XYZ file of C-alpha atoms in Angstrom:
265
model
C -22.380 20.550 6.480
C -21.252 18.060 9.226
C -19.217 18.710 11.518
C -15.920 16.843 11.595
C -15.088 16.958 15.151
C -18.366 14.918 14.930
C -17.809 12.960 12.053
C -14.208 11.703 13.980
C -16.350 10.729 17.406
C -18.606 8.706 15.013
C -15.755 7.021 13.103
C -14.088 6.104 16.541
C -17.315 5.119 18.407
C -18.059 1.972 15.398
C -14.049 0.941 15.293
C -14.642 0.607 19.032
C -17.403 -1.736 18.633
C -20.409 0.767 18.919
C -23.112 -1.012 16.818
C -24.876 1.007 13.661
C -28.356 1.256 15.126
C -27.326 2.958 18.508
C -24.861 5.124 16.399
C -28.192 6.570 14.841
C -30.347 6.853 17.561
C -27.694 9.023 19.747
C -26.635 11.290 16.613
C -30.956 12.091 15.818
C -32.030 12.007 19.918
C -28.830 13.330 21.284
C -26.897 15.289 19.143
C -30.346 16.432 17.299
C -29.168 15.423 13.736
C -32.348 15.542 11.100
C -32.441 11.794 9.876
C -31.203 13.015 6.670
C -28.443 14.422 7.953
C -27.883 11.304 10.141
C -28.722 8.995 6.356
C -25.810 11.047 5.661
C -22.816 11.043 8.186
C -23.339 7.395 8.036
C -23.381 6.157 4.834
C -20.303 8.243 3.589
C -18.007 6.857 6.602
C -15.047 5.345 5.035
C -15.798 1.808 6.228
C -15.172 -1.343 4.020
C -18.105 -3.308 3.101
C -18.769 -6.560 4.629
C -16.425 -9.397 3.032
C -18.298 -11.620 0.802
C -16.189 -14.777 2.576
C -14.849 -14.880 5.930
C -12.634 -17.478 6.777
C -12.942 -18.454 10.511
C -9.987 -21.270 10.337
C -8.298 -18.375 10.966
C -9.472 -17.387 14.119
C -9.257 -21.059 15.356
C -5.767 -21.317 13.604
C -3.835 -18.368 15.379
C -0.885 -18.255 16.631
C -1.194 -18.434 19.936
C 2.232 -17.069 22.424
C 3.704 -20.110 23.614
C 3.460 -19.224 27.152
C -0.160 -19.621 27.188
C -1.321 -22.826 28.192
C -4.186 -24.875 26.725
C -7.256 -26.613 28.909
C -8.031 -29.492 26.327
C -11.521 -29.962 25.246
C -12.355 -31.184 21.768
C -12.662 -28.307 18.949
C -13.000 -25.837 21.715
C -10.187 -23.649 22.273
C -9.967 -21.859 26.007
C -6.812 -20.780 27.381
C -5.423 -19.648 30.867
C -2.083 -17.625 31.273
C -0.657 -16.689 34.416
C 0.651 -13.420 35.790
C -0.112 -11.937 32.283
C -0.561 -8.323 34.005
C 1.866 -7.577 37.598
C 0.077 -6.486 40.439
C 0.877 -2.401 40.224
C -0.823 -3.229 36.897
C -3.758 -4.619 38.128
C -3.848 -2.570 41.349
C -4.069 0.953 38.395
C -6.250 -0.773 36.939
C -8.553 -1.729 39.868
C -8.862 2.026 40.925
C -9.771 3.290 37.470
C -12.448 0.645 37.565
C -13.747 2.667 40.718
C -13.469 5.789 39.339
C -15.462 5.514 35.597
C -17.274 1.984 36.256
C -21.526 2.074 36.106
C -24.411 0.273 35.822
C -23.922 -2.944 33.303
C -25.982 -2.976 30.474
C -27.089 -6.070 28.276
C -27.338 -6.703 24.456
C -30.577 -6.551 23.156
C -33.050 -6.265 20.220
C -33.023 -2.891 19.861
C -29.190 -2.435 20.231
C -29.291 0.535 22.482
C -28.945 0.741 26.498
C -30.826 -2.244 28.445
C -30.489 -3.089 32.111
C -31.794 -6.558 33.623
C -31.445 -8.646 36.334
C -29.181 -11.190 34.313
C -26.336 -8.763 34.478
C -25.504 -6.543 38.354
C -22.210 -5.429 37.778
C -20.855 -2.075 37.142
C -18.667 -1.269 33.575
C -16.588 1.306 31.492
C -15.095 1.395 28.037
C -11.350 1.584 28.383
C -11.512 4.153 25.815
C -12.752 7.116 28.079
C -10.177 7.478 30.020
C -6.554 9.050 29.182
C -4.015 6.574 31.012
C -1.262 5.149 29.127
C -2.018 1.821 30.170
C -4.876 1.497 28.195
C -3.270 0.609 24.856
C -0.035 -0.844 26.493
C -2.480 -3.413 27.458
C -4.642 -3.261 24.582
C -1.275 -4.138 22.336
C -0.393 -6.950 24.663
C -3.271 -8.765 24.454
C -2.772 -8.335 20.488
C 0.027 -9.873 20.933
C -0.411 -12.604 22.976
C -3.401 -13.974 20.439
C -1.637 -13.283 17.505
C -4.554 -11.039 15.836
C -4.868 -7.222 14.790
C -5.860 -5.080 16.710
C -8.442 -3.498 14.189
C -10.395 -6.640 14.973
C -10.928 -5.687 18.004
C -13.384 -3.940 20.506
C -12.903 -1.278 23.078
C -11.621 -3.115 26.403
C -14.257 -3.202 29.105
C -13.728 -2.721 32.770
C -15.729 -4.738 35.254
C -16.489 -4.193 38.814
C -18.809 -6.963 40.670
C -19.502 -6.164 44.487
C -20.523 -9.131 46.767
C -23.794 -10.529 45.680
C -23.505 -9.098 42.182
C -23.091 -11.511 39.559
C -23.567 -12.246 35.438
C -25.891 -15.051 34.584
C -24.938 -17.723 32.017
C -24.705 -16.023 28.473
C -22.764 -16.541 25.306
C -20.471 -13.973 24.035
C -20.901 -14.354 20.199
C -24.462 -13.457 18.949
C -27.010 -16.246 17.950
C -27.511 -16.757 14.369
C -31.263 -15.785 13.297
C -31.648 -13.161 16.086
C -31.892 -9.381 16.129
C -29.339 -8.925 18.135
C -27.246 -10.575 15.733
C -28.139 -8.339 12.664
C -28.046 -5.376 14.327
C -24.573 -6.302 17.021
C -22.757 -7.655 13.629
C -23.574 -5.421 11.072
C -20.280 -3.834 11.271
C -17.019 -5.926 12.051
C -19.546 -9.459 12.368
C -19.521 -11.599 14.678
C -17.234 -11.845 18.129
C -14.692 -14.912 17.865
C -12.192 -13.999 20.574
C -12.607 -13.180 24.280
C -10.085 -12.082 26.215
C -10.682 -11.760 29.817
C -7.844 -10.851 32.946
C -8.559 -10.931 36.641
C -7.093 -8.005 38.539
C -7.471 -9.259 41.863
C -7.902 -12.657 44.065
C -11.407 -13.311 45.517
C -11.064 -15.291 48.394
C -14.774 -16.706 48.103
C -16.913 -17.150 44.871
C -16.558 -15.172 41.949
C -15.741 -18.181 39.497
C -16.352 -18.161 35.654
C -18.378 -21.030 35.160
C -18.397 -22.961 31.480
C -21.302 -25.077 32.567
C -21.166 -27.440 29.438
C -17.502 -27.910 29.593
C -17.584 -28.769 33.320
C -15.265 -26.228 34.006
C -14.935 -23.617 36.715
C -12.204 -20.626 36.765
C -11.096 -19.388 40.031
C -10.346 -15.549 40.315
C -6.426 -15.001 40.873
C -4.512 -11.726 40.319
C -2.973 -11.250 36.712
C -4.160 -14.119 35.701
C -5.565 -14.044 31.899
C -8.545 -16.647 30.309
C -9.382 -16.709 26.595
C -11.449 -18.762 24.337
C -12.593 -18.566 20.805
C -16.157 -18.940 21.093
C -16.408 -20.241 17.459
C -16.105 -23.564 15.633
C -13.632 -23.793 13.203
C -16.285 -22.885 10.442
C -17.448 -19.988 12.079
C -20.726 -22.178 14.280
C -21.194 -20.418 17.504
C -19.414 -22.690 19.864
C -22.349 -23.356 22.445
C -19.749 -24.952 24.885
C -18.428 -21.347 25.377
C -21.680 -20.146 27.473
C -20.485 -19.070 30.745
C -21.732 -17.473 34.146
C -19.728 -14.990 36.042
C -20.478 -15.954 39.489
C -21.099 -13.836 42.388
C -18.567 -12.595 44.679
C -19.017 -12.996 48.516
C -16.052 -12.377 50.345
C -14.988 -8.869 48.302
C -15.404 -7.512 45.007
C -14.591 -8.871 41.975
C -12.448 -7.018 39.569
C -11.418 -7.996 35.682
C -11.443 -6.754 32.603
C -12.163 -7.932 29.105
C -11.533 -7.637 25.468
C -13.433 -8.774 22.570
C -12.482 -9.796 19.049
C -14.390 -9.706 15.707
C -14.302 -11.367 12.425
C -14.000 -8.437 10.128
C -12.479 -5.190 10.667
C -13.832 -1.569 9.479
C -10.563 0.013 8.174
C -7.469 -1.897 7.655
């Protein structure tokens, strides 16, 4: 019989954005499930089936709050909003970041733990730690796009020292891939990202959308967001970006992504 206390961790590990294949792997290597028994837990998890239509005008259709303010581009949608968290905010935030934040990992083809040279920064899933602010914040950002929150993933802390860095990558996954069958088997493909700087860098550390020109300076509180889909659902290849490399102190932000189809209502 499975255990339930296990069955739960499962359950909140996918609605958090863990992806099916590394769910597996972890519950037959680490928990030392048989693979039946994994077959199992898995395929009797009350999730819905994928939707037989999605319809991204939706996503590209929200409702945004008024207070954000729009960088025009043609059919892409990016946003900036200032002071969207206050500085004690930020400041919690920034220390929690030093406490739980480790080694960034990269997507890949086999959907389990990859490090390269692309990616030096440290990260943490919001979700491990017990501070209040973690869903005060996670709401807000709900809020602010207009979406539910069972469309989205955990939040993700991110700590970059000076000289560490993220190279140009897209945040939805590229049709015709394996990443993108295994990192969208559940809840499909991202469409929002939601991204807030919790402090100022005095020198580098810009977020760098190379094909729109465009080139985000680091500043306390300050939210960006962009739906990195078309309004059909085409992965939006204007939304590549590059997290540049602080130099004069770390970098600090955190960031939130969306999907297009949620597990349990």
């Amino acid at each position: 019989m499975i255990d339930p206390n296990l069955r739960r961790i499962v359950i909140d590990g996918a609605l958090k954005g863990c992806n099916k294949t590394s769910l597996h792997r972890t519950l037959e290597n680490v928990i030392g499930l048989s693979k039946e028994d994994t077959n199992q837990l898995i395929e009797n998890l009350p999730f819905r089936k994928k939707p037989l239509f999605i319809n991204y005008l939706n996503f590209y259709n929200l409702k945004i709050h008024p207070a954000a303010k729009r960088i025009p581009f043609p059919l892409t949608q990016i946003y900036s909003f200032d002071n969207f968290l206050n500085k004690d905010e930020c400041h919690e935030l920034v220390q929690i970041a030093d406490r739980i934040a480790e080694k960034s990992s990269v997507s890949n083809p086999n959907g389990g733990v990859k490090y390269g040279h692309a990616r030096t920064s440290s990260t943490a899933d919001m979700d491990c730690t017990s501070n209040k602010i973690v869903p005060y914040i996670d709401m807000k950002i709900c809020n602010i796009l207009g979406i539910k929150s069972s469309l989205g993933e955990s939040i993700q802390i991110q700590k970059y020292l000076p000289g560490q860095y993220y190279k140009q990558h897209a945040d939805y996954y590229s049709w015709f891939t394996p990443e993108h069958k295994i990192y969208t088997e559940w809840m499909g493909q991202r469409t929002w990202t939601f991204m807030v700087y919790l402090n100022d860098v005095m020198t580098g550390g810009e977020t760098v959308f190379e094909n729109l020109d465009l080139k985000i300076k680091p500043k306390e509180g300050m939210a960006i967001f962009w739906n990195n889909l078309l309004p059909l659902g085409i992965p939006n290849g204007k939304t590549t970006h590059e997290a540049l490399a602080p130099i004069s102190n770390n970098k600090y932000v955190i960031t939130k992504w969306f999907r297009s189809w949620s597990l349990m209502n």
